[in-house]
Each structure stands twice: as C-alpha cells, then as structure tokens.
Amino acid sequence: MRDVLKDLETFDAELGEDPALFQSRLRAGAGGQRIGLSVFDADGRLLTRVPTERVNAIADDPDFKALAAGEAVRISPMIPASRAGIPLFAAARRLERNGVFAGAAVAYLPVSMLSEYWRTIDLGRDSTVTLLRDDGWLVARFPAPEAASNLSGLPMFADQLGASTSGIYVSPASPIDDVARTAAFQRLDGLPLIAFASVAESVLAEARGRRLRDSLLVVVPFGLALLGVCGWMLVLLRHEERSSLALRAALDQNRVLMQEIHHRVKNNLHAVSSLVRLQKLPGEVRDDLTRRIAAMSAVHQHMYEADRFASIDARDYLGRVLSGLSASAPTNVRLESDIHPAPLNPDDAQPLGLLVNECVTNAFKHAFPGGRPGVVKVSLAPVEDGLHLTVVDDGVGEAAGDDAHEDAAEGRGEGKSEGLGRRLIRGFAAQLRGEVSSTSGDGFSVSVRFKTRDPGEIGADPEAPPD
C-alpha cells in the first residue's frame, strides 16, 4: 500500500502545474497505463478512469472532503458492490497547485485481492482475512460483506487493540456476521491499517471434540476417573498449541505477503523502466529517468532479498545503487565508495538512494569534459546525531561553469534559474531532514548531513522533492 501511495505521488508530479491542463495531459497518456487509477477535479468530478471503473463523482465522499480540507493521503472504507459493481477500496492523494486544492488521484483496488491469501492460510470454514483502518472503518474483508461498517465503538478497540502492534483475542460474536472467532491482528508499518486473520470457534470446537472422543476411547481401560482428567488436560493443551501454531502461521503469511508485494513492486518498476526506454525521448532524459527508477527499485529488491521490512542496511543498499551507476559511468571515470554499515529506516532509504543517484550522475555528465579521466567517490559515515554523506569528484570544479555543478551547489549560479538537478538534490535532502552544502576547488564536493530515525519508526516526512 505504501508503494501505491508513492506511485500516486509520482503521478501527481507528472500531471504538471496547471489544473486546467489535467484532462488534456491525461488524454495524452500522462502517467502511462495504471490499472484502477482515476483522477477527479476539485469539485469531485471524474476527469479520466479505466474502462471498468464505475465511480463517477465523489464530491460528497468524506474522504474526498478530508483531502479538500488539507489531508495529503486517505485510504477509504470499503466501497460496496452496489456502488462500484464489485467491492473496492481506494487509496487517494490530494492534488494541490500553488497552495490550492486541485482535485484527487485515486487508485481503486478490489477487495477480492485478499481471496488468494485467504485460500493460502486455509483456516477452515467461516474464517476471514480483514484490513481495518485505525479509526475503525472496514477497508477490505474476505469473504466480503454487503457494506462497510465502523467498528470503533466496539470493546475490542479499547480492550484488545489499544496501542498494541499485534496480538490475539477471542470475539464471542463478530460485529459483521455474528460468528464467534479467534483472531490475530498486526498493525502495518507506515500505514493507518490493521491486518486481521481469524478462525471460527466452531471449527476449533469440532477439532477439540474429535480429539476428546479419541482420548476417551484410549483411557477408559486404564481408569475413567484419573486418566479421564489427564486426557482432558492433554486435549486442552494440544488445542491451545494448535491454535497458537495456526495463528502464528497466519502472521507469517502476512510477512510473506509483504515480501511478495515488494517483489511485485520491483518487477513493476522494471516494467516502467522498460517502457521509458521505448519512449521517443532525448537520450539523456531517458537515461536519467532509467537511473532514478533503478534507484527506487533497489529499495524493494533489497527488502525482498533480505526479508527485512523494518530496517535496511545502508552499505548493502547503496552498494546496489552504486553498482548500477558504475555500469553507466564514462570509460574515463572510476567510481569508488566508502560506505559504513548503518541501519536505515525504509522511509529514508529511497530519498538517500535518489540523492546519491543525482549527485553521481551530475558528476559523470559535467565534471570530466573532453574525455578527462577522473574519480568520483561516495562516502557515508556515522556522526554524532545521524549520518554524513559526501560525493566528491576531482573534475573541473566551478572553474568550468558547468550547469550540473551549478545545480548541485548551494549559493551557486546567482542570477540564473534553479536547475532540476539542484531542486531534486535539495528536495531529497529535505526528506532526510538534512541540508546540502558544497565546495569547489580541485574538483567539486556535495555534502549532506542528516538525522536518522529508528528503523521501526512509523511514518515518512510529508515534504517531497520539488517538481
């Protein structure tokens, strides 16, 4: 889901600055083909949609009103089949231009996406898998109910959920279908969502009854009184063990699902990169886009291979980014690195990789004109309150007056418009809660010192790189 929201952020940038041109840019194919993506104007009217989408206007929708009131992103409650043809839920991003609300970009996702996971965990009849918004609204459930509901007023919110990130509890009667179940829940890092998997108490009771009958047949010859009590205790212990194993397996499946999501996002980014390469774009623009997409994809590839979602190792991750950059380096330029091991919050990894990509790419383009040989070195080291990133080249420095170093340096290029490279570098540094400084002499150096967050800390800074 986090990656869907980032995709909406990228799409927002691709729409351009003028809301009056949104519709024409969408007809021209801005953003490529996105399944389930719709764009609404500031009055909630649909500008464009996929052919199967049936949601035409959302002006009265509470989530749309929340976006209009200033919220950056929203995940909607379930949209029932009576409104959308099939049960859906939406991830939406506020479109804002010059400080004024310009509309919303909405990705519609089918509730049926949970069905494969439901079949995989196989907890028996009347079992469910559910996504619940942290304010109590039902986002998705399989099997799907007829309508969304708000469960915030139920005792489980105060008694079972509370501030816990995960846990197990027994519900005597589901508020949706009145079935008694044992449920396990897990809050999703960085998202206002809680994932549930539940098994029906009737299924557990049947299994307990079968084991009890079998035990009694064995113990009767050895004394109904004493051994009957022992058998009953054994049945209870085994029942508890099996229930715990089943619920732990469900939680493990959540982890597998997250790993699969990162794998699919990585593959989708590779597909986007291939589409960019097929477009009729200037070679330099196409290469820049490809490298930026590769830096974004490296995060998901690293998390998929490492099977760790709360923390990313800076040395391994930046090593992957620099390996891709090294392959595109000019033959006369050598790329070196000195990256210290350091844990990164996943929300910090992507802006850091994109920042390194911009600095190194600028050096490749402009620091070594005329085939001049040289070295670009990337260093990352821990400091007292965070990490210190430097990208240094031994090229022509400021003496040549090139645009790339003008873009990267603070205080450089007075009287000229600010270039894209400089804005991107400064924007990525801002996302990392750091500032850019630069020096020039025998070469050029870009330095960013930024504070790190705990790997498990939830939530990313809302500031994004400037357009």
CSV table of C-alpha atoms in Angstrom, one decimal:
chain,number,residue,atom,x,y,z
A,1,MET,CA,0.0,0.0,0.0
A,2,ARG,CA,2.9,2.3,0.8
A,3,ASP,CA,4.1,1.8,-2.8
A,4,VAL,CA,0.7,2.6,-4.2
A,5,LEU,CA,0.8,5.9,-2.4
A,6,LYS,CA,4.3,6.7,-3.7
A,7,ASP,CA,3.0,5.8,-7.2
A,8,LEU,CA,0.3,8.4,-6.7
A,9,GLU,CA,2.9,10.9,-5.6
A,10,THR,CA,4.9,10.3,-8.8
A,11,PHE,CA,1.7,10.6,-10.9
A,12,ASP,CA,0.9,13.9,-9.2
A,13,ALA,CA,4.2,15.3,-10.4
A,14,GLU,CA,3.5,14.1,-14.0
A,15,LEU,CA,0.2,15.9,-14.2
A,16,GLY,CA,2.0,19.3,-14.4
A,17,GLU,CA,1.4,22.6,-12.7
A,18,ASP,CA,-1.8,23.8,-14.4
A,19,PRO,CA,-5.1,22.0,-13.3
A,20,ALA,CA,-6.7,23.3,-16.4
A,21,LEU,CA,-4.4,21.1,-18.4
A,22,PHE,CA,-5.0,17.9,-16.4
A,23,GLN,CA,-7.6,16.5,-18.7
A,24,SER,CA,-5.6,17.1,-21.9
A,25,ARG,CA,-2.5,15.6,-20.3
A,26,LEU,CA,-4.4,12.6,-19.2
A,27,ARG,CA,-5.8,12.1,-22.7
A,28,ALA,CA,-2.2,12.3,-24.0
A,29,GLY,CA,-1.2,9.4,-21.7
A,30,ALA,CA,0.4,11.2,-18.7
A,31,GLY,CA,1.5,8.6,-16.2
A,32,GLY,CA,1.3,5.6,-18.5
A,33,GLN,CA,-1.4,2.9,-18.1
A,34,ARG,CA,-2.3,2.5,-14.5
A,35,ILE,CA,-4.9,-0.2,-13.6
A,36,GLY,CA,-7.6,1.2,-11.4
A,37,LEU,CA,-6.4,4.9,-11.4
A,38,SER,CA,-8.9,7.7,-11.6
A,39,VAL,CA,-8.4,11.5,-11.4
A,40,PHE,CA,-11.1,13.8,-10.0
A,41,ASP,CA,-11.1,17.6,-10.2
A,42,ALA,CA,-11.6,20.0,-7.2
A,43,ASP,CA,-15.4,19.6,-7.5
A,44,GLY,CA,-15.2,15.8,-7.3
A,45,ARG,CA,-16.0,15.3,-11.0
A,46,LEU,CA,-14.3,12.4,-12.8
A,47,LEU,CA,-11.7,13.5,-15.4
A,48,THR,CA,-10.4,10.1,-16.5
A,49,ARG,CA,-10.7,6.5,-15.5
A,50,VAL,CA,-10.1,2.9,-16.5
A,51,PRO,CA,-13.0,1.4,-18.6
A,52,THR,CA,-14.2,-0.8,-15.8
A,53,GLU,CA,-14.4,1.8,-13.1
A,54,ARG,CA,-18.0,2.8,-12.1
A,55,VAL,CA,-17.3,5.6,-9.5
A,56,ASN,CA,-18.1,8.8,-11.4
A,57,ALA,CA,-18.3,11.6,-8.8
A,58,ILE,CA,-17.0,11.8,-5.2
A,59,ALA,CA,-17.8,15.3,-4.1
A,60,ASP,CA,-19.9,14.1,-1.2
A,61,ASP,CA,-17.4,11.4,-0.1
A,62,PRO,CA,-16.0,12.0,3.4
A,63,ASP,CA,-12.5,11.0,2.3
A,64,PHE,CA,-12.6,13.4,-0.7
A,65,LYS,CA,-13.8,16.2,1.7
A,66,ALA,CA,-10.8,15.3,4.0
A,67,LEU,CA,-8.4,15.7,1.1
A,68,ALA,CA,-10.1,19.0,0.2
A,69,ALA,CA,-9.7,20.2,3.8
A,70,GLY,CA,-5.9,19.6,3.6
A,71,GLU,CA,-5.1,15.9,4.3
A,72,ALA,CA,-2.3,14.6,2.0
A,73,VAL,CA,-3.5,11.0,1.6
A,74,ARG,CA,-6.5,8.9,2.5
A,75,ILE,CA,-7.4,5.2,2.4
A,76,SER,CA,-11.1,4.8,2.0
A,77,PRO,CA,-13.6,2.4,3.7
A,78,MET,CA,-14.8,-0.4,1.5
A,79,ILE,CA,-16.9,0.7,-1.4
A,80,PRO,CA,-19.8,-1.9,-1.7
A,81,ALA,CA,-20.7,-3.6,-4.9
A,82,SER,CA,-23.9,-1.7,-5.1
A,83,ARG,CA,-21.9,1.5,-5.9
A,84,ALA,CA,-18.9,0.1,-7.8
A,85,GLY,CA,-20.0,-3.1,-9.4
A,86,ILE,CA,-17.6,-5.1,-7.3
A,87,PRO,CA,-16.4,-4.3,-3.7
A,88,LEU,CA,-13.5,-1.9,-3.8
A,89,PHE,CA,-11.4,0.3,-1.6
A,90,ALA,CA,-9.4,3.4,-2.6
A,91,ALA,CA,-6.0,4.9,-1.9
A,92,ALA,CA,-6.2,8.7,-2.7
A,93,ARG,CA,-3.8,11.6,-2.9
A,94,ARG,CA,-4.6,15.3,-2.7
A,95,LEU,CA,-3.6,17.2,-5.8
A,96,GLU,CA,-2.6,20.7,-4.9
A,97,ARG,CA,-1.3,23.5,-7.1
A,98,ASN,CA,0.0,26.9,-5.8
A,99,GLY,CA,-1.4,26.1,-2.4
A,100,VAL,CA,-4.9,25.5,-3.8
A,101,PHE,CA,-6.8,22.2,-3.8
A,102,ALA,CA,-6.9,20.9,-7.4
A,103,GLY,CA,-8.5,17.5,-7.1
A,104,ALA,CA,-7.5,13.9,-6.2
A,105,ALA,CA,-5.7,11.0,-7.8
A,106,VAL,CA,-7.4,7.7,-6.7
A,107,ALA,CA,-6.2,4.1,-7.1
A,108,TYR,CA,-9.1,1.7,-6.8
A,109,LEU,CA,-8.2,-1.8,-5.5
A,110,PRO,CA,-10.5,-4.8,-5.5
A,111,VAL,CA,-11.4,-6.4,-2.1
A,112,SER,CA,-11.1,-9.8,-3.9
A,113,MET,CA,-7.3,-9.4,-3.8
A,114,LEU,CA,-7.5,-10.9,-0.3
A,115,SER,CA,-9.1,-14.1,-1.6
A,116,GLU,CA,-5.8,-15.7,-2.6
A,117,TYR,CA,-4.3,-15.1,0.8
A,118,TRP,CA,-7.5,-16.5,2.4
A,119,ARG,CA,-7.2,-19.7,0.4
A,120,THR,CA,-3.5,-20.0,1.2
A,121,ILE,CA,-3.8,-19.8,5.0
A,122,ASP,CA,-6.7,-22.3,4.9
A,123,LEU,CA,-8.2,-21.8,8.4
A,124,GLY,CA,-11.4,-23.6,7.6
A,125,ARG,CA,-15.0,-22.6,7.0
A,126,ASP,CA,-16.1,-19.2,8.3
A,127,SER,CA,-12.5,-18.0,8.6
A,128,THR,CA,-11.8,-14.4,7.4
A,129,VAL,CA,-8.9,-12.0,6.5
A,130,THR,CA,-9.6,-8.3,7.0
A,131,LEU,CA,-8.0,-4.9,6.6
A,132,LEU,CA,-9.3,-2.3,9.1
A,133,ARG,CA,-8.5,1.4,9.1
A,134,ASP,CA,-7.1,2.6,12.5
A,135,ASP,CA,-10.2,4.8,13.0
A,136,GLY,CA,-12.4,1.6,12.9
A,137,TRP,CA,-13.6,1.7,9.3
A,138,LEU,CA,-13.6,-1.6,7.4
A,139,VAL,CA,-11.4,-1.2,4.3
A,140,ALA,CA,-11.4,-4.8,2.9
A,141,ARG,CA,-12.6,-8.2,4.1
A,142,PHE,CA,-12.8,-11.7,2.5
A,143,PRO,CA,-15.4,-13.0,2.3
A,144,ALA,CA,-16.7,-9.5,1.5
A,145,PRO,CA,-19.7,-8.1,3.5
A,146,GLU,CA,-22.5,-6.3,1.8
A,147,ALA,CA,-21.5,-2.9,3.2
A,148,ALA,CA,-18.6,-1.2,5.0
A,149,SER,CA,-19.0,-0.5,8.8
A,150,ASN,CA,-17.3,1.4,11.5
A,151,LEU,CA,-16.1,-0.8,14.4
A,152,SER,CA,-14.5,1.9,16.5
A,153,GLY,CA,-17.3,1.8,19.1
A,154,LEU,CA,-16.8,-1.9,19.9
A,155,PRO,CA,-15.0,-3.0,23.1
A,156,MET,CA,-12.2,-4.7,21.1
A,157,PHE,CA,-10.8,-1.3,20.1
A,158,ALA,CA,-10.1,-0.4,23.7
A,159,ASP,CA,-9.7,-3.9,25.2
A,160,GLN,CA,-7.8,-5.9,22.6
A,161,LEU,CA,-6.3,-3.4,20.1
A,162,GLY,CA,-5.4,-0.4,22.2
A,163,ALA,CA,-1.9,0.7,21.4
A,164,SER,CA,-0.7,-2.9,20.7
A,165,THR,CA,1.1,-3.5,17.4
A,166,SER,CA,0.0,-7.2,17.3
A,167,GLY,CA,-2.0,-9.7,19.4
A,168,ILE,CA,-4.6,-12.5,19.6
A,169,TYR,CA,-8.1,-12.3,21.1
A,170,VAL,CA,-11.4,-14.2,21.1
A,171,SER,CA,-14.5,-12.5,19.7
A,172,PRO,CA,-17.7,-14.1,21.1
A,173,ALA,CA,-19.7,-12.7,18.1
A,174,SER,CA,-18.3,-10.9,15.0
A,175,PRO,CA,-19.9,-7.5,14.6
A,176,ILE,CA,-20.2,-8.2,10.9
A,177,ASP,CA,-21.8,-11.7,10.7
A,178,ASP,CA,-22.3,-12.7,14.4
A,179,VAL,CA,-19.8,-15.7,14.1
A,180,ALA,CA,-17.6,-16.4,17.1
A,181,ARG,CA,-13.9,-16.4,16.1
A,182,THR,CA,-10.4,-16.3,17.5
A,183,ALA,CA,-8.5,-13.5,15.7
A,184,ALA,CA,-4.9,-12.4,15.3
A,185,PHE,CA,-4.0,-8.8,14.3
A,186,GLN,CA,-0.9,-6.9,13.2
A,187,ARG,CA,-0.6,-3.1,12.6
A,188,LEU,CA,1.1,-2.4,9.2
A,189,ASP,CA,4.2,-0.2,9.5
A,190,GLY,CA,3.8,3.2,8.0
A,191,LEU,CA,0.1,2.8,7.1
A,192,PRO,CA,-3.1,3.6,9.1
A,193,LEU,CA,-4.2,-0.1,8.7
A,194,ILE,CA,-4.6,-3.2,10.9
A,195,ALA,CA,-4.5,-6.7,9.3
A,196,PHE,CA,-6.6,-9.5,10.8
A,197,ALA,CA,-6.8,-13.3,10.3
A,198,SER,CA,-9.5,-15.2,12.2
A,199,VAL,CA,-10.6,-18.8,12.6
A,200,ALA,CA,-14.1,-19.8,13.6
A,201,GLU,CA,-14.6,-21.1,17.1
A,202,SER,CA,-16.9,-23.8,15.7
A,203,VAL,CA,-14.0,-25.2,13.7
A,204,LEU,CA,-11.8,-25.3,16.8
A,205,ALA,CA,-14.6,-26.8,18.8
A,206,GLU,CA,-15.1,-29.6,16.3
A,207,ALA,CA,-11.4,-30.4,16.3
A,208,ARG,CA,-11.4,-30.3,20.1
A,209,GLY,CA,-14.4,-32.7,20.3
A,210,ARG,CA,-12.8,-35.2,17.9
A,211,ARG,CA,-9.6,-35.3,19.9
A,212,LEU,CA,-11.6,-35.6,23.2
A,213,ARG,CA,-13.6,-38.6,21.9
A,214,ASP,CA,-10.4,-40.3,20.7
A,215,SER,CA,-8.7,-39.8,24.0
A,216,LEU,CA,-11.6,-41.2,26.0
A,217,LEU,CA,-11.5,-44.4,23.9
A,218,VAL,CA,-7.9,-44.9,24.9
A,219,VAL,CA,-8.1,-44.0,28.5
A,220,VAL,CA,-11.3,-45.9,29.5
A,221,PRO,CA,-9.5,-49.2,30.0
A,222,PHE,CA,-7.0,-47.6,32.4
A,223,GLY,CA,-9.5,-45.9,34.7
A,224,LEU,CA,-12.1,-43.4,33.7
A,225,ALA,CA,-11.7,-41.2,36.7
A,226,LEU,CA,-8.0,-40.4,36.9
A,227,LEU,CA,-7.0,-40.9,33.3
A,228,GLY,CA,-10.1,-39.1,32.0
A,229,VAL,CA,-8.9,-35.9,33.8
A,230,CYS,CA,-5.4,-36.3,32.4
A,231,GLY,CA,-6.8,-36.8,28.9
A,232,TRP,CA,-9.0,-33.7,29.2
A,233,MET,CA,-5.9,-31.7,30.2
A,234,LEU,CA,-4.0,-33.1,27.3
A,235,VAL,CA,-6.7,-32.2,24.8
A,236,LEU,CA,-6.8,-28.6,26.1
A,237,LEU,CA,-3.0,-28.3,25.8
A,238,ARG,CA,-2.9,-29.6,22.3
A,239,HIS,CA,-5.9,-27.4,21.3
A,240,GLU,CA,-4.1,-24.4,22.6
A,241,GLU,CA,-0.9,-25.4,20.9
A,242,ARG,CA,-2.6,-25.9,17.6
A,243,SER,CA,-4.5,-22.7,17.8
A,244,SER,CA,-1.3,-20.8,18.5
A,245,LEU,CA,0.5,-22.5,15.6
A,246,ALA,CA,-2.3,-21.7,13.3
A,247,LEU,CA,-2.4,-18.1,14.3
A,248,ARG,CA,1.4,-17.8,14.1
A,249,ALA,CA,1.2,-19.3,10.6
A,250,ALA,CA,-1.3,-16.6,9.7
A,251,LEU,CA,1.0,-13.9,10.9
A,252,ASP,CA,3.9,-15.5,9.0
A,253,GLN,CA,1.7,-15.4,5.9
A,254,ASN,CA,1.3,-11.7,6.4
A,255,ARG,CA,5.1,-11.4,6.3
A,256,VAL,CA,5.2,-13.5,3.1
A,257,LEU,CA,2.5,-11.2,1.6
A,258,MET,CA,4.6,-8.1,2.3
A,259,GLN,CA,7.7,-9.8,0.7
A,260,GLU,CA,5.6,-10.7,-2.4
A,261,ILE,CA,4.3,-7.1,-2.6
A,262,HIS,CA,7.9,-5.7,-2.6
A,263,HIS,CA,8.8,-8.3,-5.2
A,264,ARG,CA,5.9,-7.3,-7.5
A,265,VAL,CA,6.6,-3.6,-7.0
A,266,LYS,CA,10.2,-4.2,-8.0
A,267,ASN,CA,9.1,-6.0,-11.1
A,268,ASN,CA,6.6,-3.3,-11.9
A,269,LEU,CA,9.3,-0.6,-11.7
A,270,HIS,CA,11.4,-2.7,-14.0
A,271,ALA,CA,8.5,-2.7,-16.4
A,272,VAL,CA,8.1,1.0,-16.1
A,273,SER,CA,11.9,1.4,-16.8
A,274,SER,CA,11.5,-0.7,-20.0
A,275,LEU,CA,8.6,1.5,-21.1
A,276,VAL,CA,10.7,4.6,-20.6
A,277,ARG,CA,13.4,3.2,-22.7
A,278,LEU,CA,10.9,2.5,-25.5
A,279,GLN,CA,9.7,6.1,-25.5
A,280,LYS,CA,10.9,8.6,-28.0
A,281,LEU,CA,12.8,10.8,-25.6
A,282,PRO,CA,16.2,12.6,-25.7
A,283,GLY,CA,18.8,10.0,-24.8
A,284,GLU,CA,20.0,11.9,-21.7
A,285,VAL,CA,16.4,12.3,-20.4
A,286,ARG,CA,15.7,8.7,-20.9
A,287,ASP,CA,18.9,7.6,-19.2
A,288,ASP,CA,18.2,9.9,-16.2
A,289,LEU,CA,14.7,8.5,-15.8
A,290,THR,CA,16.0,4.9,-16.0
A,291,ARG,CA,18.6,5.5,-13.3
A,292,ARG,CA,16.1,7.2,-11.0
A,293,ILE,CA,13.7,4.3,-11.4
A,294,ALA,CA,16.6,1.8,-10.8
A,295,ALA,CA,17.4,3.7,-7.5
A,296,MET,CA,13.8,3.3,-6.4
A,297,SER,CA,13.6,-0.3,-7.4
A,298,ALA,CA,16.8,-1.1,-5.4
A,299,VAL,CA,14.9,-0.5,-2.1
A,300,HIS,CA,12.3,-3.1,-2.9
A,301,GLN,CA,14.8,-5.6,-4.3
A,302,HIS,CA,16.9,-5.2,-1.1
A,303,MET,CA,13.9,-5.7,1.2
A,304,TYR,CA,12.7,-8.7,-0.8
A,305,GLU,CA,16.0,-10.4,-0.8
A,306,ALA,CA,16.9,-9.6,2.9
A,307,ASP,CA,13.3,-10.5,4.1
A,308,ARG,CA,13.5,-7.5,6.5
A,309,PHE,CA,10.9,-4.8,6.3
A,310,ALA,CA,11.7,-2.6,9.3
A,311,SER,CA,15.4,-1.9,8.6
A,312,ILE,CA,17.7,-1.6,5.6
A,313,ASP,CA,21.5,-1.8,5.8
A,314,ALA,CA,22.9,1.3,4.2
A,315,ARG,CA,26.1,-0.4,2.9
A,316,ASP,CA,24.3,-3.2,1.1
A,317,TYR,CA,21.6,-0.9,-0.3
A,318,LEU,CA,23.9,1.9,-1.5
A,319,GLY,CA,26.2,-0.8,-2.9
A,320,ARG,CA,23.4,-2.0,-5.1
A,321,VAL,CA,22.6,1.6,-6.2
A,322,LEU,CA,26.3,2.3,-7.0
A,323,SER,CA,26.7,-0.9,-8.8
A,324,GLY,CA,24.0,0.2,-11.3
A,325,LEU,CA,25.6,3.6,-11.6
A,326,SER,CA,29.1,2.2,-12.2
A,327,ALA,CA,27.8,0.3,-15.2
A,328,SER,CA,26.7,3.6,-16.8
A,329,ALA,CA,29.9,5.5,-15.9
A,330,PRO,CA,32.0,7.0,-18.7
A,331,THR,CA,35.0,4.9,-19.6
A,332,ASN,CA,37.4,7.6,-18.4
A,333,VAL,CA,35.8,7.8,-14.9
A,334,ARG,CA,36.2,5.5,-12.0
A,335,LEU,CA,33.5,5.2,-9.2
A,336,GLU,CA,34.7,4.5,-5.7
A,337,SER,CA,32.8,4.1,-2.4
A,338,ASP,CA,33.4,4.0,1.3
A,339,ILE,CA,30.1,3.1,2.9
A,340,HIS,CA,29.9,2.3,6.6
A,341,PRO,CA,27.3,-0.2,7.8
A,342,ALA,CA,24.3,1.6,9.3
A,343,PRO,CA,20.6,0.7,9.8
A,344,LEU,CA,18.2,2.9,7.7
A,345,ASN,CA,14.5,3.4,8.2
A,346,PRO,CA,12.9,2.2,4.9
A,347,ASP,CA,11.3,5.6,4.5
A,348,ASP,CA,14.8,7.2,4.5
A,349,ALA,CA,16.4,4.6,2.1
A,350,GLN,CA,14.7,5.8,-1.1
A,351,PRO,CA,15.4,9.5,-0.9
A,352,LEU,CA,19.0,8.6,0.1
A,353,GLY,CA,19.4,6.4,-3.0
A,354,LEU,CA,17.9,9.0,-5.3
A,355,LEU,CA,20.1,11.7,-3.7
A,356,VAL,CA,23.3,9.6,-4.4
A,357,ASN,CA,22.0,8.9,-7.9
A,358,GLU,CA,21.6,12.6,-8.7
A,359,CYS,CA,25.0,13.7,-7.3
A,360,VAL,CA,26.9,10.9,-9.1
A,361,THR,CA,25.1,11.3,-12.4
A,362,ASN,CA,25.8,15.1,-12.4
A,363,ALA,CA,29.5,14.4,-11.8
A,364,PHE,CA,29.5,11.8,-14.7
A,365,LYS,CA,27.9,14.4,-17.0
A,366,HIS,CA,29.8,17.5,-16.3
A,367,ALA,CA,32.9,17.1,-14.1
A,368,PHE,CA,35.1,15.5,-16.8
A,369,PRO,CA,34.6,17.2,-20.2
A,370,GLY,CA,36.5,16.2,-23.3
A,371,GLY,CA,37.3,12.6,-22.0
A,372,ARG,CA,39.2,13.9,-19.0
A,373,PRO,CA,40.0,11.0,-16.6
A,374,GLY,CA,39.0,11.2,-13.0
A,375,VAL,CA,37.4,9.6,-9.9
A,376,VAL,CA,34.0,10.1,-8.2
A,377,LYS,CA,33.9,8.9,-4.6
A,378,VAL,CA,30.8,8.4,-2.5
A,379,SER,CA,31.2,8.2,1.3
A,380,LEU,CA,28.7,7.6,4.1
A,381,ALA,CA,29.8,7.6,7.7
A,382,PRO,CA,28.0,7.8,11.1
A,383,VAL,CA,28.3,11.1,13.0
A,384,GLU,CA,27.0,12.1,16.4
A,385,ASP,CA,23.4,12.8,15.5
A,386,GLY,CA,23.0,10.9,12.3
A,387,LEU,CA,24.8,10.1,9.0
A,388,HIS,CA,27.1,12.2,6.8
A,389,LEU,CA,27.0,11.7,3.0
A,390,THR,CA,29.7,13.2,0.7
A,391,VAL,CA,30.0,12.8,-3.1
A,392,VAL,CA,33.4,14.1,-4.3
A,393,ASP,CA,34.9,14.3,-7.8
A,394,ASP,CA,38.4,15.5,-8.9
A,395,GLY,CA,36.9,17.1,-12.1
A,396,VAL,CA,36.9,20.7,-13.3
A,397,GLY,CA,35.0,22.1,-10.3
A,398,GLU,CA,33.4,25.5,-10.6
A,399,ALA,CA,36.1,26.8,-12.9
A,400,ALA,CA,34.3,25.4,-16.0
A,401,GLY,CA,31.0,27.0,-15.1
A,402,ASP,CA,29.0,23.9,-15.9
A,403,ASP,CA,25.3,23.6,-15.3
A,404,ALA,CA,25.4,20.3,-13.4
A,405,HIS,CA,27.6,21.6,-10.5
A,406,GLU,CA,25.6,24.8,-10.6
A,407,ASP,CA,22.5,22.6,-10.0
A,408,ALA,CA,24.2,20.8,-7.1
A,409,ALA,CA,25.9,23.6,-5.2
A,410,GLU,CA,24.3,25.8,-2.5
A,411,GLY,CA,24.7,29.6,-3.3
A,412,ARG,CA,25.9,28.8,-6.9
A,413,GLY,CA,24.5,30.3,-10.1
A,414,GLU,CA,23.3,33.7,-8.9
A,415,GLY,CA,21.1,35.4,-11.5
A,416,LYS,CA,20.2,32.1,-13.1
A,417,SER,CA,17.1,29.9,-12.8
A,418,GLU,CA,17.4,27.0,-10.5
A,419,GLY,CA,18.0,23.7,-12.4
A,420,LEU,CA,16.1,20.4,-11.9
A,421,GLY,CA,19.2,18.7,-10.6
A,422,ARG,CA,19.7,21.2,-7.8
A,423,ARG,CA,16.0,21.2,-6.8
A,424,LEU,CA,15.9,17.4,-6.7
A,425,ILE,CA,19.1,17.2,-4.6
A,426,ARG,CA,17.8,19.8,-2.2
A,427,GLY,CA,14.3,18.1,-2.1
A,428,PHE,CA,15.8,14.7,-1.3
A,429,ALA,CA,18.0,16.2,1.4
A,430,ALA,CA,14.9,17.8,2.9
A,431,GLN,CA,13.1,14.5,3.0
A,432,LEU,CA,16.1,13.2,5.0
A,433,ARG,CA,15.8,16.2,7.4
A,434,GLY,CA,19.2,17.5,6.2
A,435,GLU,CA,20.7,20.3,4.2
A,436,VAL,CA,23.0,20.4,1.2
A,437,SER,CA,26.4,22.2,1.2
A,438,SER,CA,29.1,22.2,-1.5
A,439,THR,CA,32.7,23.2,-2.0
A,440,SER,CA,34.7,23.7,-5.2
A,441,GLY,CA,38.4,23.8,-5.9
A,442,ASP,CA,40.4,21.0,-7.4
A,443,GLY,CA,37.1,19.2,-8.1
A,444,PHE,CA,33.7,19.5,-6.5
A,445,SER,CA,32.1,18.2,-3.3
A,446,VAL,CA,28.5,17.8,-2.3
A,447,SER,CA,27.9,17.2,1.4
A,448,VAL,CA,24.6,16.2,3.2
A,449,ARG,CA,24.5,15.7,7.0
A,450,PHE,CA,21.1,14.3,8.1
A,451,LYS,CA,19.5,12.9,11.2
A,452,THR,CA,18.4,9.2,11.2
A,453,ARG,CA,15.3,7.7,12.6
A,454,ASP,CA,14.9,4.4,14.4
A,455,PRO,CA,14.4,1.6,11.8
A,456,GLY,CA,11.0,0.8,13.2
A,457,GLU,CA,9.7,4.3,13.4
A,458,ILE,CA,6.4,4.7,11.5
A,459,GLY,CA,5.6,7.5,9.1
A,460,ALA,CA,7.6,9.4,6.5
A,461,ASP,CA,8.1,13.2,6.3
A,462,PRO,CA,5.4,14.7,4.1
A,463,GLU,CA,7.8,17.0,2.2
A,464,ALA,CA,8.6,15.7,-1.3
A,465,PRO,CA,11.2,16.8,-3.8
A,466,PRO,CA,10.1,19.9,-5.8
A,467,ASP,CA,8.8,19.5,-9.3
